[in-house]
Amino acid sequence: MRPVRNTLRRTDELIAAGLLPHERRAAIERLAARYALAVTPDIAELVDAANPRDPIARQFVPDPAELDTRPIESADPIGDAAHSPLPGIVHRYPDRVLLKPVQVCAAYCRFCFRREKVGRARGLARAQLEDALDYIRMHPEIWEVILSGGDPLVLSPRRLAAIMRALDAIGHVRVVRVHTRLPVLAPGRITSALVRALKTSGKATYVALHANHARELSAKARAACARLIDAGIPMLSQTVLLRGLNDDADTLGELMRALVECRIKPYYLHHADLAPGTSHFRTSLREGQVLMRALRGRVSGLAQPTYVLDIPGGFGKVPVGPGYIDMCAEAGATVEDINGVRHNYRSPD
C-alpha cells in the first residue's frame, strides 16, 4: 500500500492508495454519491491490505454491500427527529440533551447511524448555535450536555472553547460529555490547545471515545488519550457490536482490556442500529447476549460495558444484556453463575 499523506475522500484516491480494487470503482462511485467517504492517513496506516477481513478496513473503507438497503432500515434509525425541537438539539431524556454543532467527521464509519446526515453539511451557523444554546439556558432540568455530531473535536480549539465557555456560564448544566473518534482517526489533532479548550472552571467534563477493535488503539492514539486524561479529563468508551469484526469474546475482551489499560472506562456496547445499508454489520440480540455472558466470565468488572439497544423510533436506550436471576413464587430466586450453574437464593423476610 502506498504511503498516505492526506485524507482520502474520492474513490480514485482509495484505489491509488491500495485500499480498493479497481473492479469496485463503479459500485463505490454510486455509494459515494449517497454517503460521505473519508479515510485519514492514520487510519490508512493501520489497514492490513493483505487481509480481506481487516477490522480497520471494514470500518472505514466503503463496501458495495452498503448498497443493499433493507425494508426495516431507516434514515433516522433511533428517532432523533422526533426529539429535535430545533437544529442541533436532540432532547430525548429529561436531564440531558445532545448538542450537535458540527456534522462532519475526520473519517466516516461505514455503519454510522447518522450516515444520511453527516458529511453533507458543515454544521450549525452562528445564529443556529446561539439558538441551541438559548434552548439549553431556558431548560433548567438539563443537567448534562452531550457534544456530538459529526465529531465535535474537528472544530478548531477557538470554536470549541467558545462553546465550552457558553456552557460553563449556564448554572444548571453540571456535566459536559464530548463524543469523539478523533484520538483514533487523527491523534495528532489532540493538541495542547484543544485539550485546554475542553477544560471548564465549573463543570465536570468527560470525553467518550468510540473504538471497536484493539488495533485502533495505536501508540499514537494511546498518547492522544493520555494527553486528555493527564489534563484531568476522564474518558469513557463506546463500542458498536459488529458482525465479523468484534463479535467474539476474545476480540471484544482484548479491546475492553486495552481501553482499561489506557485509563478509559468501557461504558456502552451498542447493538448496531438499523441504518441503511448496514445489514452486513448487524448481529442478533441473542448473539450479543451470549457474547456478554462470555465476557462476564473472563474479563474484569472494570472492563465490562453495558450492552444497550437504542429502540427504533426514538423510544430511548435500554440495557439488553443477559439475565442471571429468575424470581420464584415463594420468597427467593434462582441465580445462574458465570458457568451456567443455577443456585437457589432465599430472600430474607
Coordinates of N, CA, C and O in Angstrom, one line a residue, residues 241-315:
L241 N -21.2 -3.3 18.4 CA -21.1 -4.7 18.2 C -21.3 -4.9 16.7 O -22.3 -4.6 16.1
L242 N -20.2 -5.4 16.0 CA -20.2 -5.5 14.5 C -19.9 -6.9 14.1 O -18.8 -7.5 14.5
R243 N -20.7 -7.5 13.3 CA -20.5 -8.9 12.8 C -19.2 -9.1 12.1 O -18.8 -8.3 11.2
G244 N -18.5 -10.1 12.4 CA -17.2 -10.4 11.8 C -16.1 -9.5 12.1 O -15.0 -9.6 11.5
L245 N -16.3 -8.6 13.1 CA -15.3 -7.6 13.4 C -14.9 -7.7 14.9 O -13.8 -7.8 15.3
N246 N -15.9 -7.7 15.8 CA -15.7 -7.8 17.2 C -16.7 -8.7 17.9 O -16.9 -8.5 19.1
D247 N -17.4 -9.6 17.2 CA -18.5 -10.3 17.7 C -18.0 -11.7 18.3 O -18.7 -12.7 18.2
D248 N -16.8 -11.7 18.9 CA -16.4 -12.9 19.6 C -15.7 -12.4 20.9 O -15.2 -11.3 21.0
A249 N -15.8 -13.3 21.9 CA -15.3 -12.9 23.2 C -13.9 -12.5 23.3 O -13.5 -11.6 24.0
D250 N -13.0 -13.2 22.6 CA -11.6 -12.9 22.6 C -11.3 -11.5 22.1 O -10.6 -10.7 22.7
T251 N -11.9 -11.2 20.9 CA -11.7 -9.9 20.3 C -12.2 -8.8 21.1 O -11.6 -7.7 21.4
L252 N -13.5 -8.9 21.6 CA -14.1 -7.9 22.4 C -13.4 -7.8 23.8 O -13.1 -6.6 24.2
G253 N -13.0 -8.9 24.4 CA -12.3 -8.8 25.6 C -10.9 -8.1 25.5 O -10.5 -7.3 26.4
E254 N -10.2 -8.4 24.4 CA -8.9 -7.7 24.1 C -9.1 -6.2 24.0 O -8.4 -5.4 24.6
L255 N -10.2 -5.7 23.4 CA -10.5 -4.3 23.2 C -10.8 -3.7 24.6 O -10.2 -2.7 25.0
M256 N -11.6 -4.4 25.4 CA -12.0 -3.8 26.7 C -10.8 -3.7 27.6 O -10.7 -2.7 28.4
R257 N -10.0 -4.7 27.6 CA -8.8 -4.7 28.5 C -7.9 -3.5 28.0 O -7.3 -2.8 28.8
A258 N -7.7 -3.4 26.7 CA -6.8 -2.4 26.2 C -7.3 -1.0 26.6 O -6.6 -0.1 26.9
L259 N -8.7 -0.8 26.5 CA -9.2 0.5 27.0 C -8.9 0.8 28.4 O -8.5 1.9 28.8
V260 N -9.1 -0.2 29.3 CA -8.9 0.0 30.7 C -7.4 0.2 30.9 O -7.0 1.1 31.8
E261 N -6.5 -0.4 30.2 CA -5.1 -0.1 30.3 C -4.7 1.3 29.9 O -3.8 1.9 30.4
C262 N -5.6 1.9 29.1 CA -5.4 3.3 28.7 C -6.1 4.2 29.6 O -6.1 5.4 29.3
R263 N -6.6 3.7 30.7 CA -7.4 4.5 31.7 C -8.7 5.0 31.1 O -9.2 6.1 31.5
I264 N -9.3 4.2 30.2 CA -10.6 4.6 29.7 C -11.6 3.5 30.1 O -11.4 2.3 29.9
K265 N -12.7 4.0 30.8 CA -13.7 3.0 31.3 C -14.6 2.6 30.2 O -15.4 3.4 29.7
P266 N -14.7 1.3 29.9 CA -15.8 0.9 29.0 C -17.2 1.2 29.5 O -17.5 0.9 30.6
Y267 N -17.9 1.8 28.6 CA -19.2 2.4 29.0 C -20.4 1.6 28.3 O -21.1 0.9 29.0
Y268 N -20.5 1.8 27.0 CA -21.6 1.1 26.3 C -21.0 0.2 25.2 O -20.1 0.6 24.5
L269 N -21.7 -1.0 25.0 CA -21.6 -1.8 23.8 C -22.9 -1.6 23.1 O -23.9 -2.1 23.7
H270 N -22.9 -1.0 22.0 CA -24.2 -0.7 21.3 C -24.5 -1.8 20.4 O -23.7 -2.3 19.6
H271 N -25.8 -2.3 20.4 CA -26.3 -3.1 19.3 C -26.4 -2.3 18.1 O -26.9 -1.1 18.2
A272 N -25.9 -2.8 17.0 CA -25.9 -2.0 15.7 C -27.3 -1.5 15.4 O -28.3 -2.3 15.4
D273 N -27.4 -0.2 15.0 CA -28.7 0.4 14.7 C -29.1 0.0 13.2 O -28.3 -0.4 12.4
L274 N -30.4 0.2 13.0 CA -31.0 -0.1 11.7 C -30.7 1.0 10.6 O -31.7 1.5 10.0
A275 N -29.5 1.4 10.5 CA -29.1 2.4 9.5 C -29.1 1.8 8.1 O -28.8 0.6 7.9
P276 N -29.4 2.5 7.0 CA -29.5 2.0 5.7 C -28.2 1.4 5.2 O -27.1 2.0 5.5
G277 N -28.2 0.2 4.6 CA -27.0 -0.4 4.0 C -26.1 -1.0 5.0 O -24.9 -1.2 4.7
T278 N -26.5 -1.3 6.2 CA -25.6 -1.8 7.3 C -26.0 -3.2 7.8 O -25.5 -3.7 8.8
S279 N -26.8 -4.0 7.0 CA -27.3 -5.3 7.5 C -26.1 -6.2 7.6 O -26.1 -7.1 8.5
H280 N -25.0 -6.1 6.8 CA -23.9 -7.0 6.9 C -23.1 -6.8 8.1 O -22.2 -7.6 8.5
F281 N -23.4 -5.7 8.9 CA -22.7 -5.5 10.2 C -23.4 -6.0 11.4 O -22.9 -6.1 12.5
R282 N -24.7 -6.3 11.2 CA -25.5 -6.5 12.4 C -25.5 -8.0 12.9 O -25.6 -8.9 12.1
T283 N -25.5 -8.1 14.2 CA -25.7 -9.4 14.8 C -27.2 -9.5 15.3 O -27.9 -8.5 15.2
S284 N -27.6 -10.6 15.9 CA -28.9 -10.7 16.5 C -28.7 -10.3 18.0 O -27.6 -10.3 18.5
L285 N -29.8 -9.9 18.7 CA -29.7 -9.6 20.1 C -29.3 -10.8 20.9 O -28.5 -10.7 21.8
R286 N -29.7 -12.0 20.5 CA -29.3 -13.2 21.2 C -27.8 -13.4 21.1 O -27.2 -13.8 22.1
E287 N -27.3 -13.2 19.9 CA -25.8 -13.3 19.8 C -25.1 -12.4 20.7 O -24.1 -12.7 21.3
G288 N -25.6 -11.1 20.8 CA -25.0 -10.2 21.7 C -25.1 -10.6 23.2 O -24.1 -10.4 23.9
Q289 N -26.2 -11.1 23.6 CA -26.3 -11.6 24.9 C -25.4 -12.8 25.3 O -24.8 -12.8 26.3
V290 N -25.2 -13.7 24.3 CA -24.3 -14.8 24.5 C -22.9 -14.3 24.7 O -22.1 -14.7 25.5
L291 N -22.6 -13.3 23.9 CA -21.2 -12.7 23.9 C -21.0 -12.0 25.3 O -19.9 -12.2 25.9
M292 N -22.0 -11.3 25.8 CA -21.8 -10.6 27.0 C -21.7 -11.6 28.2 O -21.0 -11.4 29.2
R293 N -22.4 -12.7 28.1 CA -22.3 -13.8 29.1 C -20.8 -14.3 29.1 O -20.2 -14.5 30.2
A294 N -20.3 -14.5 27.9 CA -18.9 -15.0 27.8 C -17.9 -14.0 28.4 O -16.9 -14.3 29.1
L295 N -18.2 -12.7 28.1 CA -17.3 -11.6 28.6 C -17.3 -11.6 30.1 O -16.3 -11.4 30.8
R296 N -18.5 -11.7 30.7 CA -18.7 -11.7 32.2 C -17.8 -12.7 32.9 O -17.3 -12.5 33.9
G297 N -17.6 -13.9 32.2 CA -16.9 -15.0 32.8 C -15.4 -14.9 32.7 O -14.7 -15.6 33.3
R298 N -14.9 -13.9 31.8 CA -13.5 -14.0 31.6 C -12.8 -12.6 31.7 O -11.6 -12.5 31.6
V299 N -13.5 -11.5 31.9 CA -12.9 -10.2 31.9 C -13.3 -9.4 33.2 O -14.4 -9.5 33.7
S300 N -12.3 -8.7 33.7 CA -12.5 -7.9 34.9 C -13.8 -7.1 34.9 O -14.2 -6.6 33.8
G301 N -14.4 -6.8 36.0 CA -15.5 -5.9 36.1 C -15.2 -4.5 35.6 O -16.1 -3.8 35.1
L302 N -13.9 -4.1 35.7 CA -13.6 -2.8 35.2 C -13.7 -2.7 33.6 O -13.9 -1.7 33.1
A303 N -13.7 -3.9 33.0 CA -13.7 -4.0 31.5 C -15.1 -4.4 31.0 O -15.2 -4.8 29.8
Q304 N -16.1 -4.3 31.8 CA -17.4 -4.7 31.4 C -18.2 -3.5 30.9 O -18.6 -2.6 31.7
P305 N -18.6 -3.5 29.6 CA -19.5 -2.4 29.2 C -21.0 -2.9 29.4 O -21.2 -4.0 29.7
T306 N -21.9 -1.9 29.3 CA -23.3 -2.2 29.3 C -23.8 -2.4 27.9 O -23.6 -1.5 27.1
Y307 N -24.4 -3.6 27.6 CA -24.9 -3.9 26.3 C -26.3 -3.2 26.1 O -27.2 -3.4 27.0
V308 N -26.4 -2.3 25.1 CA -27.6 -1.5 25.0 C -28.2 -1.5 23.6 O -27.5 -1.7 22.6
L309 N -29.5 -1.3 23.5 CA -30.2 -1.2 22.3 C -30.9 0.2 22.3 O -31.6 0.5 23.2
D310 N -30.7 1.0 21.2 CA -31.4 2.2 21.1 C -32.7 1.8 20.3 O -32.6 1.5 19.1
I311 N -33.8 1.8 21.0 CA -35.1 1.3 20.4 C -35.5 2.1 19.2 O -35.6 3.4 19.3
P312 N -35.7 1.5 18.0 CA -36.0 2.3 16.8 C -37.3 3.1 17.0 O -38.2 2.7 17.7
G313 N -37.3 4.3 16.5 CA -38.5 5.2 16.6 C -38.3 6.3 17.6 O -39.2 7.1 17.8
G314 N -37.2 6.3 18.3 CA -37.0 7.4 19.3 C -37.4 7.1 20.7 O -37.6 8.0 21.5
F315 N -37.5 5.8 21.1 CA -38.0 5.4 22.4 C -36.9 5.3 23.4 O -37.2 4.9 24.6

